[in-house]
Amino acid sequence: MEKERRDNHNLLALNMVASAHSRLANLQRHFQTSDNVGKDGLNGGNVKISPEVAEALSRGDAVVALESTIISHGMPYPQNLETAKEVEAIVRNNGAVPATIAILDGIPCVGLTTKELERLANLGTKAQKTARRDIAYLVASRGNGATTVSATMFFASMVGIPVFVTGGIGGVHRHGEQTMDISSDLTELGKKQVSTSF
């Protein structure tokens, strides 16, 4: 009886692992590098890369990824929009192309247009604060999300942007040893080969 229970438990565990691998493989098909960027900015993997960012990456020019949570959750409109434009201008003035990253209508966008920046700024906290773990949900539900450090690094790494700038990262929250409230930013910093500047 005990052996049968263990066998059933092991079979269930194997099925769960197989199911998880299948879901991850399916999700991976939607996220590819920017090698095949079309005229619409989509790279066949349902990640929209702005023409400016795609051209800069193909030429090997400097591109700097920027998170977007600061736009939606960091300050009120219109200060958030003005700040986002100022940060992008600083990147440009230093010889690089800015690539602000967000998810709009379920489509991950690498490099926002002025209109998309304005939309995100107006959405404010109606845009979901999006960590890496939230990406699949937002894509599937066609939602709007402002990327945190972990999600921004995920997309930057995916399309080949080696540098990322942020105002700060999440960490281990007070009493984290009891609550396990630990930011996914830390995990992503340990996984991705993206230089992060604060």
Short mmCIF file of C-alpha atoms in Angstrom, two decimals:
data_model
loop_
_atom_site.label_atom_id
_atom_site.label_comp_id
_atom_site.label_asym_id
_atom_site.label_seq_id
_atom_site.Cartn_x
_atom_site.Cartn_y
_atom_site.Cartn_z
CA MET A 1 0.00 0.00 0.00
CA GLU A 2 2.81 2.42 0.95
CA LYS A 3 4.74 1.55 -2.23
CA GLU A 4 1.62 2.17 -4.34
CA ARG A 5 1.11 5.57 -2.66
CA ARG A 6 4.75 6.52 -3.32
CA ASP A 7 4.48 5.38 -6.94
CA ASN A 8 1.32 7.48 -7.41
CA HIS A 9 3.04 10.44 -5.78
CA ASN A 10 6.10 10.06 -8.04
CA LEU A 11 3.89 9.74 -11.13
CA LEU A 12 2.01 12.88 -10.16
CA ALA A 13 5.29 14.74 -9.63
CA LEU A 14 6.61 13.61 -13.03
CA ASN A 15 3.38 14.72 -14.72
CA MET A 16 3.64 18.13 -13.04
CA VAL A 17 7.25 18.52 -14.20
CA ALA A 18 6.35 17.47 -17.76
CA SER A 19 3.44 19.91 -17.77
CA ALA A 20 5.64 22.74 -16.52
CA HIS A 21 8.30 22.01 -19.16
CA SER A 22 5.61 21.97 -21.85
CA ARG A 23 4.20 25.33 -20.72
CA LEU A 24 7.68 26.88 -20.60
CA ALA A 25 8.55 25.55 -24.06
CA ASN A 26 5.28 26.97 -25.38
CA LEU A 27 5.98 30.34 -23.77
CA GLN A 28 9.56 30.38 -25.10
CA ARG A 29 8.23 30.20 -28.68
CA HIS A 30 6.71 33.64 -28.11
CA PHE A 31 9.95 35.20 -26.89
CA GLN A 32 12.77 35.15 -29.40
CA THR A 33 15.73 37.38 -30.04
CA SER A 34 15.38 40.31 -32.42
CA ASP A 35 17.05 38.62 -35.39
CA ASN A 36 13.92 38.69 -37.55
CA VAL A 37 12.31 42.05 -36.85
CA GLY A 38 9.59 42.80 -39.38
CA LYS A 39 8.23 46.13 -40.63
CA ASP A 40 5.62 46.09 -37.87
CA GLY A 41 8.34 45.90 -35.21
CA LEU A 42 7.33 42.38 -34.18
CA ASN A 43 10.08 39.81 -34.34
CA GLY A 44 7.94 36.75 -34.91
CA GLY A 45 8.04 36.15 -31.18
CA ASN A 46 5.33 38.70 -30.36
CA VAL A 47 7.80 41.14 -28.84
CA LYS A 48 7.51 44.57 -30.42
CA ILE A 49 10.90 46.22 -30.87
CA SER A 50 10.84 49.84 -31.99
CA PRO A 51 12.50 50.44 -35.37
CA GLU A 52 15.07 52.74 -33.74
CA VAL A 53 16.09 50.10 -31.19
CA ALA A 54 16.09 47.30 -33.79
CA GLU A 55 18.33 49.32 -36.13
CA ALA A 56 20.72 50.25 -33.32
CA LEU A 57 20.98 46.62 -32.21
CA SER A 58 21.60 45.42 -35.78
CA ARG A 59 24.39 48.00 -36.21
CA GLY A 60 25.91 47.16 -32.82
CA ASP A 61 25.25 50.67 -31.49
CA ALA A 62 24.82 51.35 -27.78
CA VAL A 63 21.31 50.69 -26.47
CA VAL A 64 20.25 51.22 -22.86
CA ALA A 65 17.20 49.44 -21.43
CA LEU A 66 14.98 51.46 -19.08
CA GLU A 67 12.33 50.11 -16.71
CA SER A 68 8.86 51.63 -16.80
CA THR A 69 7.47 51.13 -13.30
CA ILE A 70 8.86 54.53 -12.35
CA ILE A 71 6.58 56.02 -15.03
CA SER A 72 3.37 54.33 -13.88
CA HIS A 73 3.92 53.98 -10.15
CA GLY A 74 6.73 56.38 -9.25
CA MET A 75 5.17 59.80 -9.69
CA PRO A 76 1.95 61.48 -10.82
CA TYR A 77 1.05 62.61 -14.34
CA PRO A 78 2.44 64.75 -16.04
CA GLN A 79 5.63 64.70 -13.96
CA ASN A 80 6.08 61.01 -14.78
CA LEU A 81 5.97 61.68 -18.53
CA GLU A 82 8.36 64.64 -18.27
CA THR A 83 10.80 62.56 -16.23
CA ALA A 84 10.64 59.64 -18.68
CA LYS A 85 11.39 61.98 -21.59
CA GLU A 86 14.25 63.60 -19.66
CA VAL A 87 15.82 60.21 -18.87
CA GLU A 88 15.57 59.17 -22.52
CA ALA A 89 17.17 62.50 -23.53
CA ILE A 90 20.06 61.90 -21.12
CA VAL A 91 20.65 58.49 -22.71
CA ARG A 92 20.58 60.04 -26.21
CA ASN A 93 22.90 62.90 -25.19
CA ASN A 94 25.43 60.30 -24.09
CA GLY A 95 25.43 58.55 -27.47
CA ALA A 96 23.05 55.65 -26.85
CA VAL A 97 19.53 54.72 -27.89
CA PRO A 98 17.00 54.45 -25.02
CA ALA A 99 14.78 51.37 -24.91
CA THR A 100 12.02 51.90 -22.36
CA ILE A 101 10.30 48.55 -21.86
CA ALA A 102 6.62 47.91 -21.04
CA ILE A 103 3.75 45.59 -21.95
CA LEU A 104 0.88 47.26 -23.80
CA ASP A 105 -2.28 45.36 -24.74
CA GLY A 106 -0.45 42.13 -23.99
CA ILE A 107 2.48 42.89 -26.28
CA PRO A 108 5.92 43.31 -24.74
CA CYS A 109 7.38 46.52 -26.19
CA VAL A 110 11.11 47.21 -26.26
CA GLY A 111 11.55 50.91 -27.03
CA LEU A 112 8.41 52.98 -26.55
CA THR A 113 7.25 55.70 -28.92
CA THR A 114 6.32 59.11 -27.50
CA LYS A 115 2.66 58.14 -27.87
CA GLU A 116 3.24 54.87 -25.97
CA LEU A 117 5.12 56.73 -23.21
CA GLU A 118 2.18 59.16 -22.92
CA ARG A 119 -0.27 56.27 -22.75
CA LEU A 120 1.69 54.53 -19.99
CA ALA A 121 2.05 57.80 -18.07
CA ASN A 122 -1.71 58.41 -18.30
CA LEU A 123 -2.49 54.84 -17.22
CA GLY A 124 -0.48 55.39 -14.06
CA THR A 125 -1.22 52.76 -11.45
CA LYS A 126 -3.88 51.20 -13.72
CA ALA A 127 -0.92 49.57 -15.45
CA GLN A 128 0.12 46.49 -13.51
CA LYS A 129 3.49 46.62 -11.80
CA THR A 130 5.07 43.74 -13.72
CA ALA A 131 7.80 41.48 -12.40
CA ARG A 132 9.13 38.60 -14.48
CA ARG A 133 6.63 36.20 -12.90
CA ASP A 134 3.73 38.38 -14.17
CA ILE A 135 4.71 38.44 -17.85
CA ALA A 136 2.78 35.36 -18.98
CA TYR A 137 -0.40 36.54 -17.27
CA LEU A 138 -0.24 40.00 -18.84
CA VAL A 139 0.48 38.64 -22.30
CA ALA A 140 -2.35 36.08 -22.05
CA SER A 141 -4.85 38.61 -20.68
CA ARG A 142 -3.72 41.33 -23.12
CA GLY A 143 -3.09 43.60 -20.18
CA ASN A 144 -0.94 46.67 -19.67
CA GLY A 145 2.13 46.42 -17.50
CA ALA A 146 4.97 48.64 -16.39
CA THR A 147 8.10 46.54 -16.04
CA THR A 148 10.08 46.24 -12.83
CA VAL A 149 13.80 45.51 -12.80
CA SER A 150 13.28 41.75 -13.19
CA ALA A 151 10.93 41.98 -16.18
CA THR A 152 13.01 44.70 -17.84
CA MET A 153 16.17 42.62 -17.49
CA PHE A 154 14.32 39.59 -18.89
CA PHE A 155 13.34 41.43 -22.08
CA ALA A 156 16.66 43.29 -22.38
CA SER A 157 18.55 40.01 -22.20
CA MET A 158 16.17 38.38 -24.66
CA VAL A 159 16.75 40.96 -27.40
CA GLY A 160 20.45 41.48 -26.73
CA ILE A 161 20.54 44.77 -24.81
CA PRO A 162 23.52 44.44 -22.46
CA VAL A 163 23.02 47.59 -20.36
CA PHE A 164 20.12 48.54 -18.11
CA VAL A 165 19.56 51.64 -15.98
CA THR A 166 17.21 51.93 -13.01
CA GLY A 167 16.61 54.19 -10.05
CA GLY A 168 16.66 51.28 -7.62
CA ILE A 169 16.00 47.61 -7.11
CA GLY A 170 13.81 45.55 -4.84
CA GLY A 171 15.51 43.62 -2.09
CA VAL A 172 14.77 41.50 0.92
CA HIS A 173 11.97 43.17 2.83
CA ARG A 174 11.92 43.64 6.56
CA HIS A 175 11.30 40.31 8.31
CA GLY A 176 12.05 38.56 5.01
CA GLU A 177 13.42 35.57 6.89
CA GLN A 178 9.87 34.95 8.12
CA THR A 179 7.75 36.19 5.22
CA MET A 180 10.12 35.21 2.39
CA ASP A 181 9.20 38.58 0.83
CA ILE A 182 12.21 38.73 -1.46
CA SER A 183 12.16 40.72 -4.69
CA SER A 184 12.49 38.81 -7.95
CA ASP A 185 14.88 41.61 -8.98
CA LEU A 186 17.60 39.88 -6.97
CA THR A 187 17.03 36.56 -8.71
CA GLU A 188 17.13 38.16 -12.14
CA LEU A 189 20.29 40.12 -11.31
CA GLY A 190 21.95 36.79 -10.56
CA LYS A 191 20.73 35.13 -13.77
CA LYS A 192 21.03 37.65 -16.58
CA GLN A 193 24.19 38.95 -18.18
CA VAL A 194 22.94 42.52 -18.27
CA SER A 195 25.00 45.27 -16.66
CA THR A 196 22.82 47.23 -14.28
CA SER A 197 23.49 50.84 -13.38
CA PHE A 198 21.73 52.69 -10.56
#
